[in-house]
Amino acid sequence: TDLLTALTEVVRLVTDGKLIQHVVHRKQRVLLAVASELLGSMTRSRYGFSEDFDVVDRLSGLSRGTRTLSGGETFLASLALSLALVELAGRAGGRLEALFLDEGFGSLDASSLGEALDTLTQKAEGGRLVAVISHLKSVAESIDRVLAVKMSPTGSHVTWISAAERERMLTEDVERGLVS
């Protein structure tokens, strides 16, 4: 009868969706814990995530809805969640071979940009391809291999940019007063 009681309970849990809900909730909590750690590392321990995906300001202890975040804060929160998914896939034996990030870096101040790029560099060292699309030369300065896309009247042209060429481009921007 103990076996029958146990099987009846398993059937009840599976039938009403509570088991699936429980498993999803546990996975979500792990995701948010990893994402909180990553977000904290990119924000000098200021921000983390609550159980409902709001961002928690650890200085004030207040939870903030995503609509109250600045563009830079939103980007960092999204980046932390993306990197947490990569981390969890790796822990489960899976492997995400590539991570593509499109813009968002322009919404960050210099300090936050540095923290975000450091975190991405650490993830790329694990052998993953991390592709970043950005118009910021300071991002290109931090990346080993840069593919530049330039528009012209005859179409777009792509070239690999060397470290020396990136340095020259940055120097030209400083001379024009575009970068301080």
N, CA, C and O of each residue as an XYZ file, in Angstrom:
720
protein
N       0.819     -1.206      0.000
C       0.000      0.000      0.000
C       0.856      1.261      0.000
O       0.426      2.299     -0.503
N       2.078      1.184      0.565
C       2.968      2.353      0.534
C       3.342      2.697     -0.904
O       3.372      3.868     -1.284
N       3.624      1.672     -1.695
C       3.957      1.895     -3.099
C       2.775      2.495     -3.846
O       2.943      3.417     -4.644
N       1.585      1.976     -3.589
C       0.379      2.493     -4.238
C       0.131      3.958     -3.833
O      -0.240      4.779     -4.671
N       0.334      4.272     -2.570
C       0.162      5.655     -2.092
C       1.169      6.577     -2.773
O       0.818      7.676     -3.203
N       2.413      6.131     -2.869
C       3.456      6.934     -3.510
C       3.152      7.149     -4.985
O       3.273      8.267     -5.486
N       2.759      6.094     -5.681
C       2.424      6.213     -7.101
C       1.213      7.112     -7.316
O       1.178      7.893     -8.267
N       0.231      7.006     -6.444
C      -0.953      7.868     -6.527
C      -0.547      9.330     -6.373
O      -1.053     10.199     -7.084
N       0.373      9.602     -5.438
C       0.853     10.977     -5.222
C       1.624     11.482     -6.439
O       1.450     12.632     -6.842
N       2.471     10.642     -7.028
C       3.222     11.027     -8.231
C       2.256     11.336     -9.365
O       2.418     12.342    -10.056
N       1.260     10.492     -9.564
C       0.259     10.725    -10.616
C      -0.458     12.042    -10.370
O      -0.679     12.807    -11.309
N      -0.828     12.322     -9.120
C      -1.517     13.576     -8.787
C      -0.638     14.790     -9.118
O      -1.104     15.761     -9.714
N       0.635     14.718     -8.723
C       1.545     15.840     -8.967
C       1.786     16.066    -10.453
O       1.829     17.207    -10.910
N       1.943     14.990    -11.201
C       2.191     15.116    -12.643
C       0.925     15.574    -13.360
O       0.993     16.385    -14.283
N      -0.208     15.066    -12.947
C      -1.465     15.374    -13.620
C      -1.855     16.837    -13.481
O      -2.303     17.450    -14.449
N      -1.692     17.403    -12.296
C      -2.123     18.796    -12.128
C      -1.026     19.811    -12.455
O      -1.218     21.011    -12.258
N       0.107     19.348    -12.947
C       1.164     20.247    -13.391
C       2.055     20.767    -12.279
O       2.965     21.553    -12.540
N       1.817     20.347    -11.044
C       2.610     20.873     -9.937
C       4.067     20.427     -9.997
O       4.961     21.180     -9.609
N       4.312     19.221    -10.475
C       5.691     18.747    -10.584
C       6.460     19.596    -11.594
O       7.573     20.047    -11.325
N       5.858     19.801    -12.739
C       6.503     20.629    -13.769
C       6.709     22.042    -13.239
O       7.777     22.626    -13.423
N       5.711     22.583    -12.596
C       5.809     23.928    -12.017
C       6.940     23.978    -10.988
O       7.696     24.948    -10.941
N       7.054     22.948    -10.177
C       8.108     22.882     -9.165
C       9.490     22.854     -9.823
O      10.389     23.588     -9.413
N       9.657     22.011    -10.838
C      10.946     21.907    -11.531
C      11.301     23.231    -12.201
O      12.442     23.683    -12.103
N      10.349     23.852    -12.875
C      10.595     25.135    -13.539
C      10.965     26.197    -12.506
O      11.885     26.985    -12.729
N      10.263     26.223    -11.394
C      10.543     27.206    -10.346
C      11.963     27.022     -9.796
O      12.673     28.001     -9.568
N      12.373     25.770     -9.586
C      13.732     25.519     -9.085
C      14.782     25.963    -10.095
O      15.779     26.582     -9.723
N      14.567     25.652    -11.362
C      15.513     26.069    -12.414
C      15.565     27.596    -12.512
O      16.633     28.176    -12.706
N      14.420     28.228    -12.377
C      14.351     29.690    -12.434
C      15.138     30.299    -11.270
O      15.848     31.288    -11.456
N      15.021     29.728    -10.095
C      15.754     30.247     -8.938
C      17.257     30.119     -9.142
O      18.011     31.022     -8.779
N      17.699     29.009     -9.719
C      19.124     28.830    -10.001
C      19.577     29.848    -11.048
O      20.633     30.464    -10.900
N      18.780     30.026    -12.107
C      19.097     31.017    -13.136
C      19.248     32.402    -12.525
O      20.207     33.115    -12.821
N      18.304     32.781    -11.676
C      18.346     34.111    -11.069
C      19.520     34.256    -10.100
O      20.073     35.348     -9.971
N      19.905     33.186     -9.424
C      21.063     33.248     -8.529
C      22.343     33.481     -9.327
O      23.168     34.319     -8.961
N      22.501     32.737    -10.415
C      23.690     32.904    -11.256
C      23.670     34.287    -11.913
O      24.694     34.969    -11.948
N      22.516     34.701    -12.431
C      22.401     36.017    -13.074
C      22.665     37.132    -12.062
O      23.280     38.141    -12.408
N      22.213     36.967    -10.828
C      22.466     37.977     -9.785
C      23.952     38.120     -9.504
O      24.464     39.225     -9.323
N      24.632     36.982     -9.471
C      26.074     37.013     -9.253
C      26.777     37.761    -10.393
O      27.656     38.591    -10.159
N      26.375     37.451    -11.621
C      26.975     38.117    -12.782
C      26.643     39.607    -12.813
O      27.515     40.438    -13.065
N      25.374     39.941    -12.555
C      24.977     41.351    -12.548
C      25.717     42.095    -11.444
O      26.151     43.231    -11.636
N      25.857     41.461    -10.305
C      26.623     42.074     -9.216
C      28.065     42.322     -9.607
O      28.634     43.359     -9.266
N      28.665     41.370    -10.324
C      30.068     41.535    -10.727
C      30.238     42.669    -11.739
O      31.309     43.269    -11.830
N      29.183     42.959    -12.495
C      29.267     44.038    -13.489
C      28.867     45.395    -12.916
O      29.059     46.422    -13.566
N      28.309     45.405    -11.698
C      27.810     46.663    -11.116
C      28.401     46.931     -9.738
O      27.803     47.629     -8.919
N      29.578     46.372     -9.493
C      30.247     46.548     -8.193
C      29.322     46.153     -7.038
O      29.233     46.851     -6.028
N      28.651     45.045     -7.206
C      27.749     44.444     -6.210
C      26.505     45.272     -5.914
O      25.850     45.047     -4.896
N      26.171     46.209     -6.766
C      25.012     47.059     -6.488
C      23.687     46.369     -6.812
O      22.728     46.486     -6.048
N      23.623     45.647     -7.942
C      22.347     45.094     -8.388
C      22.338     43.570     -8.383
O      23.375     42.919     -8.513
N      21.147     43.027     -8.230
C      20.887     41.599     -8.330
C      19.458     41.424     -8.815
O      18.804     42.401     -9.181
N      18.966     40.192     -8.822
C      17.607     39.909     -9.271
C      16.754     39.388     -8.124
O      17.236     38.684     -7.237
N      15.476     39.749     -8.161
C      14.508     39.179     -7.232
C      13.903     37.941     -7.883
O      14.171     37.661     -9.051
N      13.090     37.201     -7.136
C      12.487     35.980     -7.665
C      11.507     36.232     -8.805
O      11.157     35.303     -9.533
N      11.062     37.470     -8.970
C      10.125     37.773    -10.060
C      10.805     38.538    -11.202
O      10.146     39.217    -11.990
N      12.132     38.415    -11.275
C      12.949     39.006    -12.337
C      13.074     40.523    -12.248
O      13.613     41.140    -13.166
N      12.597     41.139    -11.180
C      12.874     42.553    -10.983
C      14.335     42.694    -10.588
O      14.958     41.737    -10.129
N      14.874     43.884    -10.767
C      16.239     44.161    -10.358
C      16.191     44.754     -8.955
O      15.412     45.668     -8.682
N      17.027     44.228     -8.074
C      17.081     44.702     -6.696
C      18.307     45.587     -6.544
O      19.428     45.183     -6.855
N      18.073     46.803     -6.058
C      19.163     47.714     -5.740
C      19.633     47.352     -4.340
O      18.931     47.606     -3.361
N      20.800     46.767     -4.244
C      21.289     46.277     -2.960
C      21.640     47.413     -2.004
O      21.717     47.191     -0.796
N      21.855     48.630     -2.521
C      22.126     49.766     -1.635
C      20.879     50.187     -0.881
O      20.928     50.462      0.318
N      19.765     50.236     -1.586
C      18.517     50.666     -0.960
C      17.660     49.492     -0.491
O      16.768     49.655      0.342
N      17.942     48.306     -1.035
C      17.123     47.147     -0.707
C      15.805     47.109     -1.457
O      14.979     46.226     -1.223
N      15.602     48.060     -2.358
C      14.338     48.152     -3.085
C      14.400     47.387     -4.404
O      15.424     47.352     -5.088
N      13.277     46.784     -4.726
C      13.119     46.079     -5.982
C      12.596     47.059     -7.026
O      11.703     47.858     -6.744
N      13.153     46.994     -8.228
C      12.746     47.899     -9.304
C      12.243     47.093    -10.490
O      12.890     46.142    -10.930
N      11.090     47.479    -10.999
C      10.571     46.864    -12.210
C      11.449     47.221    -13.391
O      12.160     48.225    -13.366
N      11.399     46.403    -14.422
C      12.272     46.629    -15.575
C      11.976     47.948    -16.288
O      12.854     48.499    -16.952
N      10.771     48.450    -16.161
C      10.429     49.720    -16.828
C      11.086     50.925    -16.168
O      11.131     52.005    -16.756
N      11.598     50.750    -14.947
C      12.227     51.869    -14.237
C      13.731     51.905    -14.440
O      14.399     52.803    -13.926
N      14.277     50.949    -15.179
C      15.717     50.876    -15.383
C      16.154     51.780    -16.518
O      15.419     51.995    -17.482
N      17.361     52.307    -16.391
C      17.938     53.072    -17.501
C      18.309     52.108    -18.614
O      18.267     50.891    -18.429
N      18.671     52.645    -19.765
C      19.084     51.798    -20.880
C      20.291     50.944    -20.530
O      20.348     49.766    -20.882
N      21.251     51.533    -19.840
C      22.447     50.793    -19.441
C      22.136     49.702    -18.431
O      22.673     48.597    -18.519
N      21.273     50.007    -17.474
C      20.888     49.007    -16.475
C      20.128     47.851    -17.129
O      20.329     46.688    -16.779
N      19.269     48.180    -18.069
C      18.523     47.146    -18.787
C      19.473     46.251    -19.573
O      19.321     45.030    -19.580
N      20.447     46.857    -20.230
C      21.417     46.079    -21.003
C      22.205     45.148    -20.096
O      22.379     43.974    -20.422
N      22.683     45.650    -18.964
C      23.458     44.813    -18.052
C      22.612     43.671    -17.484
O      23.099     42.550    -17.342
N      21.353     43.952    -17.161
C      20.466     42.904    -16.648
C      20.248     41.831    -17.720
O      20.288     40.639    -17.418
N      20.019     42.246    -18.960
C      19.830     41.288    -20.062
C      21.092     40.478    -20.309
O      21.031     39.271    -20.539
N      22.231     41.147    -20.259
C      23.508     40.466    -20.450
C      23.727     39.432    -19.346
O      24.156     38.311    -19.621
N      23.434     39.802    -18.105
C      23.595     38.871    -16.979
C      22.699     37.647    -17.152
O      23.133     36.520    -16.910
N      21.466     37.859    -17.564
C      20.555     36.718    -17.781
C      21.039     35.832    -18.927
O      20.976     34.606    -18.832
N      21.521     36.442    -20.007
C      22.040     35.661    -21.141
C      23.243     34.826    -20.738
O      23.331     33.645    -21.074
N      24.167     35.446    -20.017
C      25.361     34.724    -19.591
C      25.022     33.636    -18.573
O      25.673     32.592    -18.537
N      24.011     33.881    -17.753
C      23.571     32.859    -16.795
C      23.006     31.647    -17.529
O      23.249     30.512    -17.118
N      22.258     31.870    -18.605
C      21.751     30.748    -19.407
C      22.901     29.926    -19.994
O      22.844     28.697    -20.028
N      23.942     30.618    -20.454
C      25.120     29.933    -20.990
C      25.760     29.092    -19.883
O      26.119     27.934    -20.098
N      25.896     29.683    -18.710
C      26.496     28.984    -17.572
C      25.695     27.737    -17.199
O      26.268     26.666    -16.999
N      24.385     27.872    -17.107
C      23.541     26.734    -16.728
C      23.561     25.634    -17.786
O      23.530     24.450    -17.452
N      23.613     26.017    -19.048
C      23.707     25.011    -20.110
C      25.000     24.211    -19.959
O      25.014     22.993    -20.136
N      26.076     24.910    -19.631
C      27.359     24.241    -19.421
C      27.333     23.312    -18.228
O      27.884     22.212    -18.287
N      26.703     23.733    -17.152
C      26.615     22.896    -15.951
C      25.796     21.635    -16.208
O      26.041     20.595    -15.596
N      24.837     21.726    -17.101
C      23.963     20.582    -17.391
C      24.570     19.646    -18.430
O      23.941     18.674    -18.849
N      25.804     19.953    -18.842
C      26.465     19.087    -19.818
C      26.297     19.556    -21.249
O      26.901     18.991    -22.160
N      25.488     20.576    -21.458
C      25.317     21.135    -22.796
C      26.406     22.154    -23.067
O      27.213     22.463    -22.190
N      26.425     22.658    -24.246
C      27.431     23.667    -24.588
C      26.844     24.617    -25.612
O      26.421     24.208    -26.693
N      26.824     25.877    -25.259
C      26.469     26.908    -26.229
C      27.783     27.379    -26.834
O      28.640     27.927    -26.141
N      27.928     27.163    -28.115
C      29.188     27.456    -28.790
C      29.364     28.929    -29.108
O      30.489     29.392    -29.295
N      28.262     29.676    -29.172
C      28.376     31.075    -29.581
C      27.354     31.923    -28.840
O      26.266     31.466    -28.489
N      27.737     33.162    -28.618
C      26.859     34.143    -28.000
C      26.978     35.415    -28.832
O      28.077     35.936    -29.018
N      25.850     35.915    -29.334
C      25.838     37.108    -30.167
C      25.144     38.236    -29.420
O      24.020     38.073    -28.945
N      25.806     39.368    -29.319
C      25.256     40.534    -28.634
C      25.191     41.683    -29.617
O      26.192     42.035    -30.241
N      24.027     42.258    -29.755
C      23.822     43.346    -30.705
C      23.623     44.648    -29.950
O      22.596     44.868    -29.308
N      24.627     45.501    -30.043
C      24.583     46.841    -29.452
C      24.313     46.827    -27.955
O      24.560     45.821    -27.291
N      23.816     47.919    -27.424
C      23.576     48.035    -25.997
C      24.747     48.630    -25.254
O      24.564     49.256    -24.210
N      25.959     48.448    -25.776
C      27.134     48.949    -25.086
C      27.163     50.474    -25.035
O      27.735     51.060    -24.115
N      26.553     51.104    -26.014
C      26.528     52.567    -26.051
C      25.742     53.188    -24.915
O      25.876     54.383    -24.651
N      24.919     52.393    -24.235
C      24.124     52.913    -23.122
C      24.874     52.850    -21.796
O      24.335     53.246    -20.762
N      26.112     52.355    -21.815
C      26.879     52.176    -20.583
C      27.887     53.295    -20.378
O      28.447     53.822    -21.340
N      28.117     53.657    -19.108
C      29.204     54.591    -18.812
C      30.519     53.817    -18.916
O      30.511     52.593    -19.043
N      31.638     54.523    -18.864
C      32.945     53.893    -19.090
C      33.222     52.776    -18.096
O      33.749     51.731    -18.476
N      32.877     52.977    -16.834
C      33.125     51.965    -15.806
C      32.281     50.714    -16.051
O      32.792     49.595    -15.995
N      30.993     50.907    -16.322
C      30.100     49.772    -16.581
C      30.509     49.038    -17.850
O      30.427     47.812    -17.918
N      30.948     49.785    -18.850
C      31.412     49.168    -20.094
C      32.602     48.258    -19.812
O      32.663     47.131    -20.304
N      33.534     48.749    -19.028
C      34.697     47.943    -18.675
C      34.319     46.673    -17.942
O      34.854     45.604    -18.234
N      33.403     46.778    -16.994
C      32.952     45.606    -16.233
C      32.252     44.600    -17.154
O      32.485     43.395    -17.053
N      31.401     45.093    -18.043
C      30.683     44.206    -18.962
C      31.661     43.500    -19.902
O      31.527     42.301    -20.148
N      32.633     44.227    -20.421
C      33.612     43.622    -21.329
C      34.495     42.619    -20.602
O      34.859     41.591    -21.174
N      34.849     42.903    -19.342
C      35.635     41.948    -18.561
C      34.861     40.646    -18.368
O      35.424     39.558    -18.494
N      33.578     40.760    -18.065
C      32.742     39.577    -17.867
C      32.637     38.780    -19.166
O      32.732     37.552    -19.149
N      32.444     39.466    -20.285
C      32.383     38.774    -21.585
C      33.702     38.095    -21.920
O      33.715     36.985    -22.452
N      34.801     38.751    -21.612
C      36.119     38.177    -21.876
C      36.298     36.883    -21.094
O      36.822     35.902    -21.621
N      35.867     36.883    -19.846
C      35.965     35.670    -19.030
C      35.159     34.542    -19.652
O      35.614     33.398    -19.671
N      33.981     34.841    -20.157
C      33.142     33.804    -20.770
C      33.751     33.323    -22.089
O      33.654     32.142    -22.420
N      34.371     34.222    -22.834
C      34.982     33.843    -24.113
C      36.211     32.966    -23.896
O      36.556     32.158    -24.759
N      36.875     33.121    -22.749
C      38.052     32.304    -22.475
C      37.700     30.829    -22.346
O      38.578     29.971    -22.439
N      36.434     30.532    -22.134
C      35.993     29.146    -22.054
C      35.879     28.496    -23.420
O      35.347     27.391    -23.524
N      36.359     29.144    -24.466
C      36.346     28.576    -25.802
C      35.106     28.915    -26.611
O      34.917     28.386    -27.706
N      34.263     29.787    -26.089
C      33.051     30.162    -26.818
C      33.355     31.309    -27.786
O      34.230     32.142    -27.551
N      32.614     31.314    -28.853
C      32.639     32.443    -29.763
C      31.694     33.497    -29.180
O      30.511     33.229    -28.966
N      32.213     34.672    -28.931
C      31.390     35.782    -28.467
C      31.470     36.850    -29.550
O      32.519     37.461    -29.756
N      30.361     37.068    -30.237
C      30.305     38.066    -31.302
C      29.557     39.283    -30.776
O      28.442     39.176    -30.267
N      30.190     40.433    -30.910
C      29.622     41.676    -30.401
C      29.454     42.630    -31.567
O      30.392     42.871    -32.326
N      28.256     43.168    -31.703
C      28.002     44.168    -32.732
C      27.925     45.514    -32.020
O      27.072     45.724    -31.157
N      28.821     46.416    -32.387
C      28.855     47.706    -31.716
C      29.492     48.751    -32.628
O      30.343     48.444    -33.462
N      29.054     49.987    -32.441
C      29.660     51.094    -33.162
C      30.717     51.783    -32.299
O      31.379     52.710    -32.767
N      30.888     51.349    -31.055
C      31.843     51.983    -30.148
C      33.257     51.478    -30.404
O      33.520     50.276    -30.368
N      34.146     52.406    -30.659
C      35.533     52.013    -30.888
C      36.178     51.500    -29.608
O      37.114     50.702    -29.666
N      35.691     51.946    -28.452
C      36.241     51.440    -27.195
C      35.922     49.961    -27.016
O      36.666     49.251    -26.339
N      34.837     49.486    -27.608
C      34.533     48.055    -27.579
C      35.506     47.334    -28.505
O      36.060     46.298    -28.136
N      35.714     47.866    -29.687
C      36.646     47.253    -30.644
C      38.056     47.198    -30.068
O      38.810     46.264    -30.341
N      38.403     48.194    -29.276
C      39.721     48.259    -28.656
C      39.935     47.087    -27.689
O      41.069     46.663    -27.469
N      38.863     46.574    -27.123
C      38.947     45.513    -26.119
C      38.820     44.113    -26.706
O      38.960     43.126    -25.984
N      38.562     44.014    -27.990
C      38.306     42.726    -28.632
C      39.509     42.363    -29.500
O      40.077     43.215    -30.183
N      39.889     41.083    -29.463
C      41.070     40.649    -30.224
C      40.871     40.702    -31.730
O      41.735     41.191    -32.458
N      39.737     40.200    -32.195
C      39.505     40.148    -33.637
C      38.287     40.989    -33.963
O      37.190     40.729    -33.468
N      38.484     41.999    -34.797
C      37.414     42.931    -35.138
C      37.174     42.890    -36.640
O      38.093     43.040    -37.445
N      35.921     42.686    -36.987
C      35.495     42.723    -38.377
C      34.733     44.027    -38.572
O      33.654     44.207    -38.008
N      35.285     44.929    -39.360
C      34.661     46.232    -39.587
C      33.786     46.172    -40.831
O      34.179     45.623    -41.860
N      32.603     46.743    -40.719
C      31.675     46.828    -41.846
C      31.529     48.304    -42.193
O      31.143     49.111    -41.347
N      31.835     48.652    -43.431
C      31.736     50.042    -43.873
C      30.808     50.113    -45.071
O      30.894     49.325    -46.013
N      29.914     51.093    -44.993
C      28.974     51.295    -46.099
C      29.611     52.205    -47.139
O      30.395     53.098    -46.816
N      29.261     51.958    -48.377
C      29.703     52.822    -49.471
C      28.569     52.860    -50.492
O      27.620     52.083    -50.392
N      28.661     53.754    -51.469
C      27.605     53.814    -52.482
C      27.435     52.504    -53.258
O      26.367     52.241    -53.809
N      28.489     51.685    -53.299
C      28.403     50.430    -54.050
C      28.037     49.234    -53.169
O      27.961     48.105    -53.653
N      27.812     49.480    -51.889
C      27.442     48.387    -50.977
C      28.342     48.346    -49.765
O      29.236     49.180    -49.618
N      28.114     47.399    -48.913
C      28.912     47.263    -47.699
C      30.186     46.481    -47.977
O      30.207     45.567    -48.802
N      31.246     46.856    -47.274
C      32.534     46.182    -47.392
C      32.983     45.772    -45.996
O      32.851     46.540    -45.043
N      33.513     44.564    -45.881
C      33.982     44.076    -44.591
C      35.476     43.794    -44.649
O      35.989     43.281    -45.644
N      36.163     44.138    -43.569
C      37.595     43.872    -43.455
C      37.921     43.558    -42.004
O      37.295     44.083    -41.083
N      38.911     42.694    -41.816
C      39.434     42.441    -40.484
C      40.360     43.592    -40.131
O      41.211     43.983    -40.930
N      40.193     44.127    -38.941
C      40.978     45.279    -38.492
C      42.052     44.794    -37.514
O      41.760     44.070    -36.562
N      43.286     45.203    -37.764
C      44.390     44.815    -36.881
C      44.403     45.720    -35.640
O      43.725     46.747    -35.596
N      45.183     45.318    -34.648
C      45.320     46.125    -33.429
C      45.888     47.498    -33.766
O      45.458     48.504    -33.202
N      46.855     47.547    -34.686
C      47.453     48.824    -35.079
C      46.418     49.734    -35.751
O      46.394     50.940    -35.508
N      45.569     49.148    -36.595
C      44.518     49.936    -37.258
C      43.496     50.447    -36.254
O      43.010     51.571    -36.381
N      43.166     49.626    -35.249
C      42.221     50.073    -34.213
C      42.823     51.228    -33.430
O      42.130     52.193    -33.108
N      44.110     51.132    -33.122
C      44.794     52.207    -32.389
C      44.801     53.485    -33.218
O      44.587     54.574    -32.685
N      45.046     53.358    -34.513
C      45.053     54.525    -35.405
C      43.668     55.174    -35.443
O      43.556     56.399    -35.388
N      42.625     54.368    -35.537
C      41.260     54.895    -35.565
C      40.943     55.644    -34.270
O      40.329     56.710    -34.305
N      41.357     55.096    -33.139
C      41.118     55.742    -31.858
C      41.883     57.060    -31.772
O      41.347     58.059    -31.293
N      43.134     57.068    -32.235
C      43.944     58.291    -32.246
C      43.282     59.360    -33.105
O      43.238     60.527    -32.715
N      42.767     58.976    -34.269
C      42.074     59.932    -35.146
C      40.852     60.510    -34.452
O      40.590     61.707    -34.568
N      40.105     59.693    -33.740
C      38.923     60.185    -33.022
C      39.321     61.165    -31.918
O      38.638     62.165    -31.698
N      40.424     60.876    -31.227
C      40.895     61.789    -30.179
C      41.314     63.127    -30.805
O      41.008     64.192    -30.269
N      42.005     63.061    -31.924
C      42.450     64.281    -32.599
C      41.258     65.109    -33.097
O      41.320     66.338    -33.109
N      40.187     64.447    -33.501
C      38.996     65.163    -33.960
C      38.134     65.644    -32.794
O      37.151     66.356    -32.999
N      38.501     65.257    -31.573
C      37.738     65.665    -30.413
C      36.525     64.788    -30.149
O      35.658     65.146    -29.351
N      36.458     63.640    -30.817
C      35.318     62.741    -30.626
C      35.442     61.906    -29.370
O      34.439     61.455    -28.817
N      36.675     61.695    -28.914
C      36.945     60.913    -27.710
C      37.903     61.711    -26.862
O      38.824     62.343    -27.378
N      37.687     61.683    -25.550
C      38.612     62.434    -24.679
C      39.622     61.523    -24.047
O      40.476     61.980    -23.287
